[in-house]
Coordinates of C-alpha atoms and ligand atoms in Angstrom, one line a residue:
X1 CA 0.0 0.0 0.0
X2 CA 1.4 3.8 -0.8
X3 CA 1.2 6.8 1.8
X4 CA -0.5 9.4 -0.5
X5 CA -1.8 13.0 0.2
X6 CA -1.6 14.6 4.2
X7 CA -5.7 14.3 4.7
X8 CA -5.3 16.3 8.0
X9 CA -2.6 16.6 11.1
X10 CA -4.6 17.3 14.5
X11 CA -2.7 17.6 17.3
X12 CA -1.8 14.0 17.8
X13 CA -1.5 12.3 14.6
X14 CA -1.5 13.0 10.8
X15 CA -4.0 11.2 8.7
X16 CA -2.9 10.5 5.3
X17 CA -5.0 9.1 1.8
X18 CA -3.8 5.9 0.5
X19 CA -4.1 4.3 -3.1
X20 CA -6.9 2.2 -1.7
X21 CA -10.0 2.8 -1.3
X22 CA -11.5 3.2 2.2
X23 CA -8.3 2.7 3.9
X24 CA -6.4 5.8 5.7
X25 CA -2.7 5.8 7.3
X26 CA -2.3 7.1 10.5
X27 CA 1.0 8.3 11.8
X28 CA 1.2 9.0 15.5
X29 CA 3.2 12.1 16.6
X30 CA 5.2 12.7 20.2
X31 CA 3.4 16.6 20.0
X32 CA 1.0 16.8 23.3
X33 CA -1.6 19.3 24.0
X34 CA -3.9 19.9 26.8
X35 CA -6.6 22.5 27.7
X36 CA -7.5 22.5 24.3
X37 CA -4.7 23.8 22.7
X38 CA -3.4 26.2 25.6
X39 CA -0.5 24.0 27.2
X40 CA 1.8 22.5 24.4
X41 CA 4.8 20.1 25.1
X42 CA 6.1 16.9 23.4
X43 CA 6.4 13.8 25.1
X44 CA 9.5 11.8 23.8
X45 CA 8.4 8.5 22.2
X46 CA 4.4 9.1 22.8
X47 CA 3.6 8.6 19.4
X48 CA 4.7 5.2 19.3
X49 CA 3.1 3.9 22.6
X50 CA -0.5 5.1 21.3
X51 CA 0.2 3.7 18.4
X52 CA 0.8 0.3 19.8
X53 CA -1.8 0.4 22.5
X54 CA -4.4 1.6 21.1
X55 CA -4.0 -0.8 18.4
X56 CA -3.6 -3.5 21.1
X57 CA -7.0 -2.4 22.8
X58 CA -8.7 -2.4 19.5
X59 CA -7.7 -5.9 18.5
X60 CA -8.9 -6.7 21.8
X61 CA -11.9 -4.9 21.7
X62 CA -12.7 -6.8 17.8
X63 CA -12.4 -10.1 19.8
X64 CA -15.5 -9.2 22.2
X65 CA -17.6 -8.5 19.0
X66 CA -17.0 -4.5 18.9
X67 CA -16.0 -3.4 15.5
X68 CA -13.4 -1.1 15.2
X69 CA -11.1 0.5 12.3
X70 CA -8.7 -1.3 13.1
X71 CA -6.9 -3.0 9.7
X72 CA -3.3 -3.2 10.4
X73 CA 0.0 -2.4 12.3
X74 CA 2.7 -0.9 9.6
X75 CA 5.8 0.2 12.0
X76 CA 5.8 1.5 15.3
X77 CA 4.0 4.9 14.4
X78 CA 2.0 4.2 11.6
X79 CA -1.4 2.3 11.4
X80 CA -3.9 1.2 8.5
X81 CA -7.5 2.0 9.4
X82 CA -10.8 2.3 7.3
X83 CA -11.7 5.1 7.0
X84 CA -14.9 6.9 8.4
X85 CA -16.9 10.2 9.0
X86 CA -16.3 10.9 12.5
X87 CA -19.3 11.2 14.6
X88 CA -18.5 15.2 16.0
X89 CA -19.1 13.5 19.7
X90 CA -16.7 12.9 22.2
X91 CA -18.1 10.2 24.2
X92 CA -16.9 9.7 28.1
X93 CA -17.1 6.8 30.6
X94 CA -16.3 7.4 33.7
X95 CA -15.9 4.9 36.7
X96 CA -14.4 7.0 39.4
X97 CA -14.9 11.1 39.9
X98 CA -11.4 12.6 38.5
X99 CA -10.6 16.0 36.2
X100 CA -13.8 17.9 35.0
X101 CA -16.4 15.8 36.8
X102 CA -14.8 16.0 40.2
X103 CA -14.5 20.0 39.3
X104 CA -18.3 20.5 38.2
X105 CA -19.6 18.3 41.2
X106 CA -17.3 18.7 43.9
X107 CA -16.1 15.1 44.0
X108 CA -13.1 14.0 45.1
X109 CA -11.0 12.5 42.5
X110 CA -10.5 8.4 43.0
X111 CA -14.7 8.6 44.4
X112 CA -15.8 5.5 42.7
X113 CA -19.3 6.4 41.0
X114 CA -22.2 4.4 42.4
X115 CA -23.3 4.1 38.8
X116 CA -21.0 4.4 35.8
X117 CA -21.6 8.0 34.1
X118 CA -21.9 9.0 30.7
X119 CA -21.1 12.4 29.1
X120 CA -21.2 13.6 25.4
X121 CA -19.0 16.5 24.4
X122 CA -19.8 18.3 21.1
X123 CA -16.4 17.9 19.2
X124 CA -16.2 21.8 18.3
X125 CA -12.2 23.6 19.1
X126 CA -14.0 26.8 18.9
X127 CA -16.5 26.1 21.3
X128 CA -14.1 24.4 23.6
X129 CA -16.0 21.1 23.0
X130 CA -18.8 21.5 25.5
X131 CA -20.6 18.8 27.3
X132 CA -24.5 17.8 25.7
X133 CA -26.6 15.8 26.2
X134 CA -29.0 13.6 23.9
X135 CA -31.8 16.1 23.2
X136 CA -28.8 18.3 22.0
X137 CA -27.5 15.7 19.4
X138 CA -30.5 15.3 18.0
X139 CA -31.6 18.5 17.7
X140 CA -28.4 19.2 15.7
X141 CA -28.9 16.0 13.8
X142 CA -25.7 14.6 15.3
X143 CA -26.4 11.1 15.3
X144 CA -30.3 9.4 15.1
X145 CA -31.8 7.9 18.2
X146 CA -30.9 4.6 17.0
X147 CA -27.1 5.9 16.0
X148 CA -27.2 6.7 19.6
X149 CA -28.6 3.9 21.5
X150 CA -25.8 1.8 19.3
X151 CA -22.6 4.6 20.5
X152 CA -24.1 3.5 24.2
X153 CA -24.3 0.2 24.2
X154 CA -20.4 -0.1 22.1
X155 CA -19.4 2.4 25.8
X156 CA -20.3 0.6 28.2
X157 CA -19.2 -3.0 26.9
X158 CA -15.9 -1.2 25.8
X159 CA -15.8 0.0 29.5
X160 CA -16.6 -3.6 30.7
X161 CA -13.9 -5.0 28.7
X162 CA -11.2 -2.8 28.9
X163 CA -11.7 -2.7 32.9
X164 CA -11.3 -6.7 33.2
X165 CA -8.5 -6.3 30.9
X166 CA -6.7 -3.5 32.9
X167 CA -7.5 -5.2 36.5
X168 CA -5.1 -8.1 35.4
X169 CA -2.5 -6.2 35.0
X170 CA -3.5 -4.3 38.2
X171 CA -3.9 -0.7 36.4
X172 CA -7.3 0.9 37.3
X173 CA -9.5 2.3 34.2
X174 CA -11.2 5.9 35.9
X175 CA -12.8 7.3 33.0
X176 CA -11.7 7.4 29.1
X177 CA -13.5 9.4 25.9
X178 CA -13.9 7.4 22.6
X179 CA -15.0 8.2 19.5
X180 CA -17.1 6.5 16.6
X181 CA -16.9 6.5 13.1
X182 CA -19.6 5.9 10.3
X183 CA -17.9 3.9 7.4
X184 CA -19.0 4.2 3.4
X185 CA -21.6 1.5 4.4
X186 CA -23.2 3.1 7.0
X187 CA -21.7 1.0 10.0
X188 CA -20.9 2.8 13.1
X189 CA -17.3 1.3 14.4
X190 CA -14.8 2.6 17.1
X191 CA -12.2 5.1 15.6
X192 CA -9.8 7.5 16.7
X193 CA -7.4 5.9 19.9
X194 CA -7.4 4.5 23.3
X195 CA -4.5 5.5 24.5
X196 CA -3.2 7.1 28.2
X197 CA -3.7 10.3 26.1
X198 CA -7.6 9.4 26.5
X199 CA -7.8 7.4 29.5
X200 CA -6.9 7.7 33.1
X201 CA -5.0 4.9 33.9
X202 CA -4.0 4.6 37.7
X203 CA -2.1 1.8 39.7
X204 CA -4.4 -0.1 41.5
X205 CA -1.8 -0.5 44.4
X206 CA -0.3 3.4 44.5
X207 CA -2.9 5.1 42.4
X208 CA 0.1 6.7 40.8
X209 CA -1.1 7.9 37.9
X210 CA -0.3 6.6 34.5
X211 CA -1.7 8.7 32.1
X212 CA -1.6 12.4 30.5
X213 CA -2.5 14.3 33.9
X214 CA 1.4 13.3 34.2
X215 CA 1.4 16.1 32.0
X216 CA -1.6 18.3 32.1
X217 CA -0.6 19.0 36.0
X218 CA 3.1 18.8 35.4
X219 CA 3.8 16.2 37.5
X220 CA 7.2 14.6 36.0
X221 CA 7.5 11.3 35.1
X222 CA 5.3 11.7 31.9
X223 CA 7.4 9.4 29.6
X224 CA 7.8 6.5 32.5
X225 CA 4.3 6.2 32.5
X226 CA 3.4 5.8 29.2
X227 CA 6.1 3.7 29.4
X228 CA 4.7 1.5 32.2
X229 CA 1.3 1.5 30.7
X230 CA 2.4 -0.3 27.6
X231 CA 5.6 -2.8 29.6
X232 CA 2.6 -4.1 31.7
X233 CA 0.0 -4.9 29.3
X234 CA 2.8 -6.1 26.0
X235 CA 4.8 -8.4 28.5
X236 CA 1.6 -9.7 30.3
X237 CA 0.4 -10.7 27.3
X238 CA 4.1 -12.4 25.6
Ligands
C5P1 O1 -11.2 16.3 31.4 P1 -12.3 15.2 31.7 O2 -12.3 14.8 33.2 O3 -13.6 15.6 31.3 O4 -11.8 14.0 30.9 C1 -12.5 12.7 31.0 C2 -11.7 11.7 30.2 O5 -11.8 12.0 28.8 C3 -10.2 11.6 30.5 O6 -9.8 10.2 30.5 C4 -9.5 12.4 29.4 O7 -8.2 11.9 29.1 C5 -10.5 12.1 28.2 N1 -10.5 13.3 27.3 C6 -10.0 13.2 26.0 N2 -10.0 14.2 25.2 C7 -10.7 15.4 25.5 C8 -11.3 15.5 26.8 C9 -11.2 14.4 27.7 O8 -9.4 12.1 25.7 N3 -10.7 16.4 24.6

């Protein structure tokens, strides 16, 4: 397969055409960005621990029946996925209160939720990406009810499965944000990453956390982490 034309750079990864059909590239850059666009920093090797993570979840995640885009591995920063319209929703699980929930309801962070929660953000940089809800979605034609009730169900068993997988390698899933995809046939499938760019990930022993607070809150450490994240889950597995 050939890399063709840059499709678009965000501020994770490029995205690049192929010469096939329905297939994309995507190449996985060490730039890092938080507060939505206001703190910028690289993190040295980043790009090629999401890269393999998130294709290691997703593989994972294709084995419990939830389809994904997903095609192949090409090197350590570069992935073959199908391509999709992105669904402009960021969708959030969250098991424990941490970052913006524990903020807007005066949790504190590491509070396991009685009931695991789910929040929509509009994808929207100018608007900051704000939180809505499913009146919202439809009313801007987002997604239909049925798109929906699909997105929710593909959540909370990517939440189920992801959480047994973590617990075995004692890391402790607090909340993540996915996002789906509508392919040319009309199927809605995971897209984007899971990586500890969109997840918290904290030691179920220390609660050291594993993840990009490391460097939205400038804790040190950020590269270790990553690091960490990706030793215990590739070794547990060879
Ligand atoms: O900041 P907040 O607490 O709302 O984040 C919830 C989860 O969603 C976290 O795991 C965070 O990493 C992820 N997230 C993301 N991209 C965003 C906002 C949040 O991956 N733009």
């Amino acid at each position: 397969m050939e890399k063709k034309a840059l499709l678009y750079e965000g501020k994770a990864k490029k995205v690049y055409m192929t010469d096939e059909e329905n297939k994309l590239i995507v190449s996985y850059k060490d730039d890092a960005t938080a507060f939505n666009g206001a703190k910028k920093g690289v993190i040295e090797a980043k790009g090629i621990v999401n890269n393999r993570l998130s294709n290691y979840f997703m593989k994972m995640l294709e084995t419990k029946g939830i389809p994904t885009h997903f095609i192949e591995e090409l090197n350590d920063r570069e992935t073959v996925v199908e391509k999709v319209t992105i669904i402009p929703l960021e969708v959030i699980v969250r098991n424990f209160a941490a970052g913006s929930l524990s903020k807007r309801l005066g949790l504190e962070e590491g509070t396991r939720l009685n009931k695991t929660v789910l929040e929509y953000s509009y994808k929207n940089d100018e608007l900051g990406d704000p939180m809505i809800n499913d009146y919202h979605i439809f009313a801007l034609d987002i997604a239909t009810k049925e798109e929906l009730d699909m997105i929710e169900a593909y959540a909370f068993r990517i939440n189920e499965a992801l959480t047994a997988h973590l617990e075995e390698v004692n890391i402790e899933l607090i909340d993540f944000k996915v996002e789906f995809g509508k392919t040319s046939k009309g199927q809605i499938i995971l897209a984007d990453e899971i990586s500890p760019d969109t997840c918290r990930f904290w030691d179920a022993i220390t609660n050291k956390k594993l993840d990009k607070d490391r460097f939205r809150r400038n804790l040190g450490d950020v590269e270790d982490a990553y690091q960490e994240v990706m030793n215990r889950l590739l070794v547990h597995d060879n």
